[in-house]
Short mmCIF file of C-alpha atoms in Angstrom, two decimals:
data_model
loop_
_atom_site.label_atom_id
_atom_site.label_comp_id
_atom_site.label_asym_id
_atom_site.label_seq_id
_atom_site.Cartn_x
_atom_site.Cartn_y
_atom_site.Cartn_z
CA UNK A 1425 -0.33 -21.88 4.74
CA UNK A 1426 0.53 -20.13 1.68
CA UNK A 1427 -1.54 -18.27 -0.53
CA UNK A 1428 -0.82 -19.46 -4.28
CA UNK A 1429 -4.34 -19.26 -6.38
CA UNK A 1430 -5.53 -16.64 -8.52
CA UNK A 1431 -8.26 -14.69 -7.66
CA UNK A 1432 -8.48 -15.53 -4.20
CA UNK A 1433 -12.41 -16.55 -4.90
CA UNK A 1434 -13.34 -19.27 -7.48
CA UNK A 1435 -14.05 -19.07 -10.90
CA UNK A 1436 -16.83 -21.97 -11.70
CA UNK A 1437 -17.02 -22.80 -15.45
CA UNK A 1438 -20.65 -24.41 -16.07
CA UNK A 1439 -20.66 -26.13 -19.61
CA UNK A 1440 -21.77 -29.47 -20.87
CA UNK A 1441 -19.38 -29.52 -23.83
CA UNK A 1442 -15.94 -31.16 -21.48
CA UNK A 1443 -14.58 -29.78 -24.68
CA UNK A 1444 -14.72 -26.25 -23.90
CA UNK A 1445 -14.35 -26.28 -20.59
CA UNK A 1446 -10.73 -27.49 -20.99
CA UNK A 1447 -9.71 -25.20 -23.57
CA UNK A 1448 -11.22 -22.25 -21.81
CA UNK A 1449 -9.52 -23.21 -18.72
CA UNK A 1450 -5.98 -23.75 -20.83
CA UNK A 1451 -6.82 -20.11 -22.33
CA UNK A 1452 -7.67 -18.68 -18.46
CA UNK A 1453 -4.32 -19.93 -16.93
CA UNK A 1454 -2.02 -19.28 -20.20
CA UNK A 1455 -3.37 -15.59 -20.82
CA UNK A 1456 -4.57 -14.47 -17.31
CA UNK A 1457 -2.84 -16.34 -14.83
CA UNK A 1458 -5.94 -17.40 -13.29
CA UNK A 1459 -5.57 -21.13 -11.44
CA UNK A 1460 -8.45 -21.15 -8.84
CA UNK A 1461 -10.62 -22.83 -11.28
CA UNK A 1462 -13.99 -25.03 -10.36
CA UNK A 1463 -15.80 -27.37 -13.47
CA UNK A 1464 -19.10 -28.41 -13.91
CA UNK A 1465 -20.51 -29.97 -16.77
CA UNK A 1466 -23.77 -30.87 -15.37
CA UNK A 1467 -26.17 -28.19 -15.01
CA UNK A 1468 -28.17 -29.76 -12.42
CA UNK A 1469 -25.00 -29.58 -9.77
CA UNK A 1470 -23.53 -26.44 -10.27
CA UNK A 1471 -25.78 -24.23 -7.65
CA UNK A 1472 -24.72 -27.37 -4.95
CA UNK A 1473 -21.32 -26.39 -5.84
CA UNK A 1474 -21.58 -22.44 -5.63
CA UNK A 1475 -23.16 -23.10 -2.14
CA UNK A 1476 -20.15 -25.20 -0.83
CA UNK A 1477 -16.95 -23.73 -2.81
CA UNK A 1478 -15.69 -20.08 -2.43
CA UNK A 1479 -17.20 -18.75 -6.28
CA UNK A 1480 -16.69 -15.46 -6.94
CA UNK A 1481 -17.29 -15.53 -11.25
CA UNK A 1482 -19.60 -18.06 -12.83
CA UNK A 1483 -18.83 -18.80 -16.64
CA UNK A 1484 -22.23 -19.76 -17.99
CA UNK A 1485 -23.20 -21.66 -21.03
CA UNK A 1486 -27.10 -20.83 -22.11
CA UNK A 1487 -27.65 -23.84 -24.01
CA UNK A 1488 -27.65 -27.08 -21.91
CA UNK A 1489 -29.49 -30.27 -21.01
CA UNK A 1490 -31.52 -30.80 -18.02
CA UNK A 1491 -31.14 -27.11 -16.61
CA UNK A 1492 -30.97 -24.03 -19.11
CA UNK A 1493 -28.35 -21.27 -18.45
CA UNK A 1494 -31.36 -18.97 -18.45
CA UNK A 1495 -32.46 -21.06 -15.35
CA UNK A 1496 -29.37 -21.01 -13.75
CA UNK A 1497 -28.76 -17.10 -14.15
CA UNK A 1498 -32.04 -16.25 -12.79
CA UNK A 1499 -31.33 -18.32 -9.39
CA UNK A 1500 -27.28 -17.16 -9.62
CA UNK A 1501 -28.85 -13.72 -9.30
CA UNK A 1502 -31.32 -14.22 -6.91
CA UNK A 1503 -29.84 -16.66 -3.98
CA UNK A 1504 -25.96 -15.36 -4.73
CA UNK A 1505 -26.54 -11.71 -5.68
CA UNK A 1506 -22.72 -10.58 -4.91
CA UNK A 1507 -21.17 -13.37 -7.59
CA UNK A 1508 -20.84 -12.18 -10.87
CA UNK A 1509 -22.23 -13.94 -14.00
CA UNK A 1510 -20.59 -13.88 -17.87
CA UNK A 1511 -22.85 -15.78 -20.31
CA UNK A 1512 -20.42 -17.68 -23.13
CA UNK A 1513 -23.12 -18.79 -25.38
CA UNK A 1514 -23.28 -20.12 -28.92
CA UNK A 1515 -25.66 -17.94 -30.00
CA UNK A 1516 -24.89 -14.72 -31.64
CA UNK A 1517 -28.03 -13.00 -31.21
CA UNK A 1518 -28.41 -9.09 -29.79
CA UNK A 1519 -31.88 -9.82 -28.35
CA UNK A 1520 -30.34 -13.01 -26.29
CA UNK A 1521 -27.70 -11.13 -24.93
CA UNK A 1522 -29.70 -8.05 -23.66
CA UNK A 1523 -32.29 -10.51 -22.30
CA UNK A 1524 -29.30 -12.05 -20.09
CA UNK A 1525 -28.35 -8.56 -19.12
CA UNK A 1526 -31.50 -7.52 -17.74
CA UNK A 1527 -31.48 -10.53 -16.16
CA UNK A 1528 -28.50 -9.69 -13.82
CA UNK A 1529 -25.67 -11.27 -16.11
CA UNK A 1530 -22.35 -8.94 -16.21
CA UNK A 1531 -21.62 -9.59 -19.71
CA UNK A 1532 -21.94 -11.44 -22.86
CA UNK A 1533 -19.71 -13.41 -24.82
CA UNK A 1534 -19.94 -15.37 -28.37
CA UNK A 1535 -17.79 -18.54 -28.22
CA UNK A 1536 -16.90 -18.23 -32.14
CA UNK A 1537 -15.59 -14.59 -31.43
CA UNK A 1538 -12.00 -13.20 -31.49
CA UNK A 1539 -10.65 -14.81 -27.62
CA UNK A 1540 -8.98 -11.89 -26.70
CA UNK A 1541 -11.85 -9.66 -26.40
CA UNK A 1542 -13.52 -12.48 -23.97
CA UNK A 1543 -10.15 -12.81 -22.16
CA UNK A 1544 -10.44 -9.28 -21.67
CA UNK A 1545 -13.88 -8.95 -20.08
CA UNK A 1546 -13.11 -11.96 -18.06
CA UNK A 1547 -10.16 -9.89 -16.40
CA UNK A 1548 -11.98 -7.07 -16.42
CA UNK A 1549 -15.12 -8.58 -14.06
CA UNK A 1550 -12.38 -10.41 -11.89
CA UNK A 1551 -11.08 -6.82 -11.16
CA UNK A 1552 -14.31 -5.50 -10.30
CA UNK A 1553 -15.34 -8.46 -7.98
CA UNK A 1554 -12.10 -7.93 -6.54
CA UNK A 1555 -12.72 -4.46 -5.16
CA UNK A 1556 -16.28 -5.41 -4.41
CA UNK A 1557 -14.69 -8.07 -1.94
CA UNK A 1558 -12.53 -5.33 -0.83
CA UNK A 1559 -14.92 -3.13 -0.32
CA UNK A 1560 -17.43 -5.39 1.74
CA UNK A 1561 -13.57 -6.30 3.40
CA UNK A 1562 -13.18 -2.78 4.60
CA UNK A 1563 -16.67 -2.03 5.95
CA UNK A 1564 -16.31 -4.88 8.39
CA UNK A 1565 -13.46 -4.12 9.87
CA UNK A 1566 -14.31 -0.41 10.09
CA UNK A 1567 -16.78 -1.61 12.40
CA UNK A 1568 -15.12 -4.11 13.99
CA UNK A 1569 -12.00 -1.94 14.84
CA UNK A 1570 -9.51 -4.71 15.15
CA UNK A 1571 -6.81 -6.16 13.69
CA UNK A 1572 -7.01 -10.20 12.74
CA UNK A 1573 -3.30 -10.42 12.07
CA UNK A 1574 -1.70 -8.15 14.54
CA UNK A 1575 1.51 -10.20 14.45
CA UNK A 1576 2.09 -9.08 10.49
CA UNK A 1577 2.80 -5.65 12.47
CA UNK A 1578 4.73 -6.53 15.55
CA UNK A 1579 8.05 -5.27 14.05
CA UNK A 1580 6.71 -1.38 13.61
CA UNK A 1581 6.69 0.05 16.62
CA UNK A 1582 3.16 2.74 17.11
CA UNK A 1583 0.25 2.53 18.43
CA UNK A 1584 -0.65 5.96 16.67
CA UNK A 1585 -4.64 6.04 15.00
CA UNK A 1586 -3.56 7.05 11.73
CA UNK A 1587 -1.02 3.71 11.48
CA UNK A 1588 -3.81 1.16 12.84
CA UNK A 1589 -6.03 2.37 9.76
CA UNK A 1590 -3.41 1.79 7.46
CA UNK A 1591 -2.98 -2.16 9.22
CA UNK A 1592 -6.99 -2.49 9.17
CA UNK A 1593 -6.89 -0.87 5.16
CA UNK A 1594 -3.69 -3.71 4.59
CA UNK A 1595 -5.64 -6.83 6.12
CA UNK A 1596 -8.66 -5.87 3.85
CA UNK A 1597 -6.82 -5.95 0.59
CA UNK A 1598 -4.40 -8.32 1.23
CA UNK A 1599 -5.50 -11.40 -1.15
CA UNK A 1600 -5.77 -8.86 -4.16
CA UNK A 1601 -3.97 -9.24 -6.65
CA UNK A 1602 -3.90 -5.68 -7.79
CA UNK A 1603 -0.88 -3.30 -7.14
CA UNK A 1604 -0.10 -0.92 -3.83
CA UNK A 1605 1.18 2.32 -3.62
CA UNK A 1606 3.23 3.03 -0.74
CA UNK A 1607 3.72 7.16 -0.32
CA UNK A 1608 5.15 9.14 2.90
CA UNK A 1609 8.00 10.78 3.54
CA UNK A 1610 11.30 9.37 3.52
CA UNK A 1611 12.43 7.28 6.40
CA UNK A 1612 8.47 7.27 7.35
CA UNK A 1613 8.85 2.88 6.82
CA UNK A 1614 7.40 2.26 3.41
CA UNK A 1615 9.61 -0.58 3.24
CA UNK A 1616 8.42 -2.07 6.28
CA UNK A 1617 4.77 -1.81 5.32
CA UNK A 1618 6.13 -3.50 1.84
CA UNK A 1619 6.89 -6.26 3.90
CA UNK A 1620 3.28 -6.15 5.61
CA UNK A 1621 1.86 -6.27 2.57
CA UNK A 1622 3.73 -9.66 1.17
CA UNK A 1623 2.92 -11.29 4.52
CA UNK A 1624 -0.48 -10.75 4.86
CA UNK A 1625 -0.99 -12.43 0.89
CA UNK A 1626 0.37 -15.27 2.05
CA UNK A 1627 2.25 -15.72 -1.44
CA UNK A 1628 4.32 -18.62 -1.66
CA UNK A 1629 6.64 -17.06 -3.74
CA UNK A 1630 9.35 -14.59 -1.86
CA UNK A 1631 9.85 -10.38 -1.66
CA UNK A 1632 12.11 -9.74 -4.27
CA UNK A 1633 13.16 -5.47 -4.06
CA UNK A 1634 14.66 -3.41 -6.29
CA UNK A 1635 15.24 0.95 -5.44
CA UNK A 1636 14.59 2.12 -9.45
CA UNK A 1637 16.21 5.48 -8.19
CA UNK A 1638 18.32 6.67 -11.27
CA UNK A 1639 18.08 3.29 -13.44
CA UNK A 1640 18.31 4.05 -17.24
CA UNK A 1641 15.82 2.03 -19.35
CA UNK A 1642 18.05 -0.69 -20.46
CA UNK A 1643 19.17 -1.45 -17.13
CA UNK A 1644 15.57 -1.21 -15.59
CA UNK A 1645 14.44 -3.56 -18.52
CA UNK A 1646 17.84 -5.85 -18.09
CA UNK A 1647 16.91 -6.00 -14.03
CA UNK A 1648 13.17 -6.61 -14.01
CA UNK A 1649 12.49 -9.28 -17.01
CA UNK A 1650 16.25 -10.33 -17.23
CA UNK A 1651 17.53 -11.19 -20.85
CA UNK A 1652 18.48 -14.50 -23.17
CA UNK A 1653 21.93 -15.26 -24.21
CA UNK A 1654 23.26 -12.89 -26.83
CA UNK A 1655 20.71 -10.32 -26.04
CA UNK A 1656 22.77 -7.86 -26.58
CA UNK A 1657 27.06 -7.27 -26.41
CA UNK A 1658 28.40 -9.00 -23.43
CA UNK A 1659 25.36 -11.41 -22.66
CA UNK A 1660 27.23 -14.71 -22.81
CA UNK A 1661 24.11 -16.19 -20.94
CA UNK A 1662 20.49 -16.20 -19.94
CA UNK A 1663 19.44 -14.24 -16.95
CA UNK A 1664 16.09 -14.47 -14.77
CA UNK A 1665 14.85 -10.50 -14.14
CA UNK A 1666 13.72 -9.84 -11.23
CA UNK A 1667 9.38 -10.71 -12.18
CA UNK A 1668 10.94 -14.28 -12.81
CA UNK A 1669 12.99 -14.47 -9.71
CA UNK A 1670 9.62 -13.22 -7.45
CA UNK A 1671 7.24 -16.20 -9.04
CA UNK A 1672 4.02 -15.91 -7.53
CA UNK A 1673 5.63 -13.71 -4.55
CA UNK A 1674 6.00 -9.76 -4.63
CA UNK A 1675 8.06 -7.45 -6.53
CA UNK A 1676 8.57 -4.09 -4.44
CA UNK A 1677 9.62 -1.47 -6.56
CA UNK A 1678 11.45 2.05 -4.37
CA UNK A 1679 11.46 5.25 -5.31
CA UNK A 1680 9.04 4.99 -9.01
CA UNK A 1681 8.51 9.17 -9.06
CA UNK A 1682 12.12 8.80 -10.29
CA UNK A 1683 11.68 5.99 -13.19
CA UNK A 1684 11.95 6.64 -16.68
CA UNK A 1685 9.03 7.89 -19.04
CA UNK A 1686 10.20 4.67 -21.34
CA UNK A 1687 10.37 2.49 -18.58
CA UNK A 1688 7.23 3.72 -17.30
CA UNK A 1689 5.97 2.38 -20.42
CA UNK A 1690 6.99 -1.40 -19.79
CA UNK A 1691 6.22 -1.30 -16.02
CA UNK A 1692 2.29 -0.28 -17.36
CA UNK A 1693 1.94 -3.15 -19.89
CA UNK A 1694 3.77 -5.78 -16.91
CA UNK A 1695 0.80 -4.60 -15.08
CA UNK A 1696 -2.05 -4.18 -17.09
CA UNK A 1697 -1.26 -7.17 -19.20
CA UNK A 1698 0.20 -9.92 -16.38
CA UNK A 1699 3.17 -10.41 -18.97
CA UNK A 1700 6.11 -8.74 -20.30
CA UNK A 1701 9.21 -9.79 -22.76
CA UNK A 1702 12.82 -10.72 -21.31
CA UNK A 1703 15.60 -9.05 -23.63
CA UNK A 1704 16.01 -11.14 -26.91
CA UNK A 1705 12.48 -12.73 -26.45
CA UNK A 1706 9.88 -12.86 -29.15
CA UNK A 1707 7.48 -14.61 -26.71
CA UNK A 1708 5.88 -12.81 -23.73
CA UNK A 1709 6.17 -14.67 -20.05
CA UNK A 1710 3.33 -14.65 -18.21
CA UNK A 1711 3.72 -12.92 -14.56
CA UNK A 1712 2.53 -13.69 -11.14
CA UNK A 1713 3.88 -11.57 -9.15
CA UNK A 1714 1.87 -8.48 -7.10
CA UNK A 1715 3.39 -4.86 -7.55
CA UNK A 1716 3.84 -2.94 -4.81
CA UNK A 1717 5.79 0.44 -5.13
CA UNK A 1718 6.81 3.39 -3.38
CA UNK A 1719 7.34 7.32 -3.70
CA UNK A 1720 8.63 9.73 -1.39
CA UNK A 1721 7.17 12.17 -4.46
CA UNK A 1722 3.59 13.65 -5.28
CA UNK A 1723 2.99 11.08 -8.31
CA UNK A 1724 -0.87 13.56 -8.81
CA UNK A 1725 2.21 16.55 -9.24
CA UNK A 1726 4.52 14.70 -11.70
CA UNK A 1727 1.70 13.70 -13.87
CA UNK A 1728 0.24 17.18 -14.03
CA UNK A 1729 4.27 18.40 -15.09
CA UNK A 1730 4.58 15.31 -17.51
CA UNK A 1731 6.94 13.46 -15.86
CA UNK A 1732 4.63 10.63 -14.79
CA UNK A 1733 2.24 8.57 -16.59
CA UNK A 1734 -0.88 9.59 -16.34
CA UNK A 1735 -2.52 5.85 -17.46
CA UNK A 1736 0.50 4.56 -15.00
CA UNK A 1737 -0.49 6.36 -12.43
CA UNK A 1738 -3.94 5.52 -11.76
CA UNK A 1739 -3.36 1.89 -12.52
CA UNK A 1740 -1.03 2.16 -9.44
CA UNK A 1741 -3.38 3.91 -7.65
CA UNK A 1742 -6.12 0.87 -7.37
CA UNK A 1743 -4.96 0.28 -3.57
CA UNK A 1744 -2.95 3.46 -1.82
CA UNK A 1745 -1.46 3.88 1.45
CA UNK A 1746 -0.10 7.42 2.62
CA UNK A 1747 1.91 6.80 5.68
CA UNK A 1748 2.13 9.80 8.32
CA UNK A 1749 5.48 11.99 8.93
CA UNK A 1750 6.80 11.22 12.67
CA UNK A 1751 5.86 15.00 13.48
CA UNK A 1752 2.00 13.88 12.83
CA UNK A 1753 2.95 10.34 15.57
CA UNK A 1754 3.87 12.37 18.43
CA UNK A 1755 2.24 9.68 20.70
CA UNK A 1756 4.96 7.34 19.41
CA UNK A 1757 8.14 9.35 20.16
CA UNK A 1758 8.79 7.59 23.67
CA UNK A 1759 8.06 4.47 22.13
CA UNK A 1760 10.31 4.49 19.60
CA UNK A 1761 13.01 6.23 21.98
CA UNK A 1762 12.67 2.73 23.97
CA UNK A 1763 13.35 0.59 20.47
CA UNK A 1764 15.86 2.19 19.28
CA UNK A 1765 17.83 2.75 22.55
CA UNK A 1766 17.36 -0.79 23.55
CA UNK A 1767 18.71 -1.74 19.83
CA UNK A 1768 21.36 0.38 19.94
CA UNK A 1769 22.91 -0.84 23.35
CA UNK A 1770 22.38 -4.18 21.89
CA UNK A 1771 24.23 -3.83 18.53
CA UNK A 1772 26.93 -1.67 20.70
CA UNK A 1773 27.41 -4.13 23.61
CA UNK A 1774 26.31 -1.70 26.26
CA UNK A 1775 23.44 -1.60 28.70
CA UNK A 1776 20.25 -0.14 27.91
CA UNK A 1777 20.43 3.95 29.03
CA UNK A 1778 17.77 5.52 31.07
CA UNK A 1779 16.88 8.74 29.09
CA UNK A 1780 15.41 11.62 30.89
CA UNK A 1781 11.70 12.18 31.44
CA UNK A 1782 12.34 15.55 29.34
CA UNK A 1783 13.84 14.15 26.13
CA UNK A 1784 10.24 13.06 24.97
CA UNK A 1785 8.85 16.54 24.79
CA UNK A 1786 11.74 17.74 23.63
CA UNK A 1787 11.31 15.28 20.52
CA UNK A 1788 7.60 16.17 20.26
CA UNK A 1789 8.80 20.08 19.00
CA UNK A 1790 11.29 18.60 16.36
CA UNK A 1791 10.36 18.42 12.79
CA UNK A 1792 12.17 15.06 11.76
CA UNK A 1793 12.83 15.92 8.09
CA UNK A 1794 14.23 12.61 8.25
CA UNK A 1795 11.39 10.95 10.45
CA UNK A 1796 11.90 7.32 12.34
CA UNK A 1797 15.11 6.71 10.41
CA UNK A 1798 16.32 9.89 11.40
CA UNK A 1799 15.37 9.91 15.14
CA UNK A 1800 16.77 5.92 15.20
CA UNK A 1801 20.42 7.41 13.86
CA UNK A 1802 20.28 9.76 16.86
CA UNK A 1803 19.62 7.30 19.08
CA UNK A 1804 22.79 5.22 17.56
CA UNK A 1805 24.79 8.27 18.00
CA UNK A 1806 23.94 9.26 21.96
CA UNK A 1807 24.40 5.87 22.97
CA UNK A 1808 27.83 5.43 20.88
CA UNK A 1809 28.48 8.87 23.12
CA UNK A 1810 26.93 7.50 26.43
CA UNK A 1811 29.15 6.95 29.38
CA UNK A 1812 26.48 7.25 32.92
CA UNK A 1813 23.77 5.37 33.57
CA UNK A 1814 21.49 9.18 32.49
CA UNK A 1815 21.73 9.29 28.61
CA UNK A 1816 22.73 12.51 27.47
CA UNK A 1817 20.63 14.60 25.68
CA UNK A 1818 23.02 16.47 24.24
CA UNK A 1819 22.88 14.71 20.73
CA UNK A 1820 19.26 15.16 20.64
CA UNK A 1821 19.62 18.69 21.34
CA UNK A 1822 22.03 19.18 18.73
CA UNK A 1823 19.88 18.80 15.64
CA UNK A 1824 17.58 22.23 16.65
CA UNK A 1825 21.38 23.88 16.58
CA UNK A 1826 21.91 22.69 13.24
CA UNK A 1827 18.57 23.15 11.36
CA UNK A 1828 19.11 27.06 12.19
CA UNK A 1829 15.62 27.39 12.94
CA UNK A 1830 12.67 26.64 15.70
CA UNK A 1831 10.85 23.41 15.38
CA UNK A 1832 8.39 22.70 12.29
CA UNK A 1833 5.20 23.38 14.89
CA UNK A 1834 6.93 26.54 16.85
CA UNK A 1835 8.84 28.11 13.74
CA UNK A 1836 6.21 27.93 11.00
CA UNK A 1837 4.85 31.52 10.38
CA UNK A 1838 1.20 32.28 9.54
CA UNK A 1839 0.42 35.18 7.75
CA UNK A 1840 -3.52 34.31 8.77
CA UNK A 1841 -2.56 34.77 12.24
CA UNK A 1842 -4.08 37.91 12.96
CA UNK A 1843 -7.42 38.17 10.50
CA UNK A 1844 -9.58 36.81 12.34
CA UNK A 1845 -8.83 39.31 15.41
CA UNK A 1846 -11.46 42.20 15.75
CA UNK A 1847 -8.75 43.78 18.25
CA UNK A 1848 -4.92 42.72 18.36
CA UNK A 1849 -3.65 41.73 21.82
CA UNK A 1850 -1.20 43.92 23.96
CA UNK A 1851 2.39 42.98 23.96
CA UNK A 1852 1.73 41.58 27.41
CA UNK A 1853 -1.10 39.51 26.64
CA UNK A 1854 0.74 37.86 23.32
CA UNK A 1855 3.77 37.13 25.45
CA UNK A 1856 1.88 35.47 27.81
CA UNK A 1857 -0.02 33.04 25.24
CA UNK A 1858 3.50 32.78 23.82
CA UNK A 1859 4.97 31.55 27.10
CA UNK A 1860 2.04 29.29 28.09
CA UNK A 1861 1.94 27.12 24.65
CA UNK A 1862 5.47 26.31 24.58
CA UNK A 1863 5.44 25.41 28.53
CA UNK A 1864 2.26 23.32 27.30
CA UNK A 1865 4.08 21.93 24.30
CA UNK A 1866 7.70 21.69 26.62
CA UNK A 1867 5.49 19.37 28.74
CA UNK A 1868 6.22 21.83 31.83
CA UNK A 1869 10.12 21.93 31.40
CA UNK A 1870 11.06 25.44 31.47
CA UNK A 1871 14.73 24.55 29.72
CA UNK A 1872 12.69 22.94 26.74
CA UNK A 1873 10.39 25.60 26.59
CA UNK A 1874 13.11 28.16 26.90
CA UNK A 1875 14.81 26.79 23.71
CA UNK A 1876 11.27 26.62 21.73
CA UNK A 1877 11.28 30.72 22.27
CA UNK A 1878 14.61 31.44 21.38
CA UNK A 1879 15.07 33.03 25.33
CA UNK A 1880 17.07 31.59 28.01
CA UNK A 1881 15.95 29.30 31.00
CA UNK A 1882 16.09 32.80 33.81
CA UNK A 1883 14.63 34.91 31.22
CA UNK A 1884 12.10 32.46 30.96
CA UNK A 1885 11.50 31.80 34.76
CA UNK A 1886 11.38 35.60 35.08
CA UNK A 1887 8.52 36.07 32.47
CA UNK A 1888 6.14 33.12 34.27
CA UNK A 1889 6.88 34.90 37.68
CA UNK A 1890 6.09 38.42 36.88
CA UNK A 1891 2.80 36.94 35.08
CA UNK A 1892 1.79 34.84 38.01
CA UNK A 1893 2.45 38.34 40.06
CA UNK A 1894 0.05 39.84 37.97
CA UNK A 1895 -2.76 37.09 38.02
CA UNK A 1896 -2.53 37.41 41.68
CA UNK A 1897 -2.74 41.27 41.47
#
C-alpha cells in the first residue's frame, strides 16, 4: 500500500452551495496540493461522516438549510474536540466571527475576500493539526516502547537506546508532510535513516538524492526544478529537475550547511510555498514531494555567523533527528564487527574470519572520527589482508598508530580534573586508578590496556603485581 493523499487525515468541506465546494476544492489541490478531500452538501450528514471517515479539518459554511453551521460547530467542538474547524461564511461581520471563535472555531474566513489569504490559513491549520497528530503520535509510543515497523530498520545494524528513539521518533512522524533534518557526524548513516524516512511514508513516488556539497546556484537551480528549452545557452531541450523527477516521493538533499545563501533562498520558497519555477518558466509547478536533508554541520552555528538562513533554518527544523557518533554506540561495536566482516568475506570470496574476543574492547577505546563507515573500511581492509582462520588485528591496531594520540575517551585532558579534590592523591594511588580504568575499559586484556597508557604489556603486568602485593600487605 502506498501512501499518496495529502494530509494524511481528511479535509471535509460542509457547504450547501455544490458551487463552492468545487471551486474551493479546485483552489485546495491547484494551490496547496491537498487531495484527501471529503464533500458534504447536506448539513444534516456531515457529523455521520466525521464519525466514519478519518477528518482532521472541517471547512464550515454558517449559513445553511436544515442544520446551521453554528449548530454544527458547537457539536464539532464538543464530540470531536482534536479536529479543527475554519468557518468560510458569507457574512462579513466582526461580531460573527468572534462569536465562532469563542465557540472553538480556529479561524474565520469571508468567501468574497482576496483567496490567498484563506489559502494561507487553510495551510497554516493543516500544519498545526499535523504536529498535534504528531504529538499525540509520539506520546503513545513513548509509552508503548515498541516499534510497529521494525522491518523499515532491519538494514542498520544497533540495538543501541539512543537509535531505537530515533526509529520510535521516525514511525511517529512518518505521514507528515513537513521536512526532516538529518544531523550526526559523518559516516554516522544519515543516508540510511533518509531511506527510513521515505519507507515509512509510504509515498508512491520514489527517493530521488542529490549531495548539494559545492553546487553553485545555477547548477543547484538547473538540478532541482530542471529548465525549458532555450533556458539559457546550450539548452536545446526541456529537462525535469529533480522535485519533478521525485513526484509525490522524497527529495533527500546531503550536505545543506554547504548550499548557497541564493540557493538557500529558492530551497525556502520550494518549501514554504509547495511550488517553485523550472528555468525559463513564468508559471510556478506545484510540488509534492517531502524534504528531507542532511548536515554533518551545526546549522544553530552557521546561522549565528550568517552563513545559514535563519527563516531556512527553522523551517527545516519542524522534525529533527541527531544521530549518535559510534564512540557514544559502544554496545554496537561487536555487532557491527559481525556485518561488516561477514560482508566483506562475501564481496571478497573468502570465508567469514573469526576475530578475537579482544578486538571488541579494543574498538570500544577508539574515537572513529570517521564512525560506522570508517570502522566498515577497516573491516574491508583486514579481511583483504586475512590469510588464517584468526583475523588479524593488526589493521585495527593500526589506526591508534596513525592518529598520534590515545583514544578520544583515554586521551581527552580535563583541566577540571582536580577541583573538586580537597587533597590530591599520591603518585601511587593515581597510578593505581590509572591502571584499573583502562584494565576496566581494556575489558581485562592487559595488551589493550597497555596500549591505552602509553606503557608496555611487562611494564604493565609489573604495576598490577606490585599493587596486588600491596593490597595483600
Amino acid at each position: 500500500m502506498t501512501y499518496d493523499r495529502f494530509p494524511h487525515f481528511g479535509v471535509l468541506l460542509v457547504d450547501d452551495e455544490p458551487a463552492f465546494i468545487r471551486s474551493l476544492s479546485l483552489a485546495l489541490e491547484r494551490h496547496l496540493g491537498v487531495n484527501h478531500l471529503y464533500r458534504c452538501t447536506d448539513s444534516r450528514e456531515a457529523m455521520a461522516m466525521i464519525s466514519k471517515e478519518p477528518i482532521g479539518l472541517v471547512l464550515l459554511d454558517l449559513t445553511m438549510p436544515h442544520v446551521s453551521g453554528k449548530s454544527l460547530l458547537e457539536s464539532i467542538v464538543e464530540e470531536y474536540p482534536a479536529i479543527k474547524v475554519i468557518v468560510i461564511s458569507g457574512m462579513n461581520q466582526l461580531e460573527t466571527a468572534m462569536d465562532c471563535v469563542r465557540k472553538g472555531a480556529y479561524d474565520y474566513f469571508v468567501k468574497t475576500t482576496e483567496q490567498s489569504r484563506m489559502l494561507d490559513g487553510i495551510r497554516r491549520a493543516i500544519r498545526m493539526q499535523e504536529v498535534n497528530l504528531e504529538n499525540q503520535e509520539m506520546r503513545r509510543r513513548f509509552f508503548s516502547d515498541q516499534l510497529d515497523r521494525p522491518e523499515v530498520f532491519a538494514e542498520i545494524i544497533t540495538q543501541d537506546k539512543g537509535m531505537h528513539a530515533v526509529f520510535q521518533y521516525l514511525e511517529s512522524i512518518s505521514k507528515s508532510s513537513q521536512p526532516v533534518l538529518i544531523g550526526g557526524e559523518s559516516g554516522t548513516g544519515k543516508e540510511a535513516i533518509a531511506k527510513a524516512i521515505h519507507e515509512l511514508s509510504e509515498r508512491s513516488g520514489p527517493l530521488v538524492s542529490i549531495n548539494v556539497a559545492g553546487l553553485d546556484d545555477n547548477v543547484f537551480a538547473d538540478s532541482l526544478f530542471g529548465h525549458h528549452r532555450g533556458a539559457f545557452t546550450g539548452a536545446e531541450k526541456s529537462r525535469a529537475g529533480m522535485v519533478e523527477q521525485a513526484g509525490s516521493g522524497t527529495l533527500f538533499l546531503d550536505e545543506i550547511g554547504d548550499l548557497s545563501l541564493a540557493s538557500q533562498v529558492k530551497l525556502l520558497r520550494l518549501i514554504q510555498e509547495g511550488e517553485y519555477f523550472p528555468l525559463g518558466a513564468d508559471r510556478p509547478k506545484l510540488s509534492r514531494a517531502r524534504i528531507v536533508v542532511a548536515t554533518h554541520q551545526n546549522l544553530e552555528q552557521l546561522q549565528y555567523e550568517g552563513r545559514f538562513r535563519k527563516d531556512l533554518y527553522y523551517r527545516l527544523k519542524t522534525h529533527q533527528v541527531e544521530l549518535p557518533p559510534l564512540r557514544n554506540r559502544k554496545g554496537d561495536i561487536e555487532l557491527l564487527l559481525h556485518h561488516f566482516l561477514n560482508e566483506a568475506a562475501e564481496d571478497l570470496g573468502k570465508a567469514k574470519p573469526t576475530f578475537p574476543k579482544e578486538l571488541p574492547a579494543l574498538l570500544a577505546n577508539y574515537g572513529f572520527p570517521g564512525n560506522i563507515r570508517e570502522l566498515r573500511a577497516l573491516c574491508f581492509e583486514a579481511v583483504s589482508r586475512h590469510q588464517s582462520k584468526v583475523l588479524s588485528m593488526e589493521v585495527f591496531r593500526s589506526v591508534f598508530t596513525q592518529a598520534g594520540e590515545l583514544p578520544e575517551e583515554a586521551g581527552t585532558e580535563s583541566p577540571a580534573l582536580f577541583e573538586q579534590l580537597a587533597t590530591l592523591p599520591t603518585i601511587q594511588e593515581a597510578s593505581d586508578l590509572l591502571v584499573n580504568e583502562a584494565m576496566r575499559r581494556a575489558g581485562g586484556n592487559q595488551s589493550i590496556a597497555s596500549r591505552l597508557l602509553g606503557i608496555s604489556q611487562p611494564a604493565l603486568s609489573k604495576r598490577i603485581r606490585k599493587s596486588n602485593a600491596s593490597a595483600d600487605d
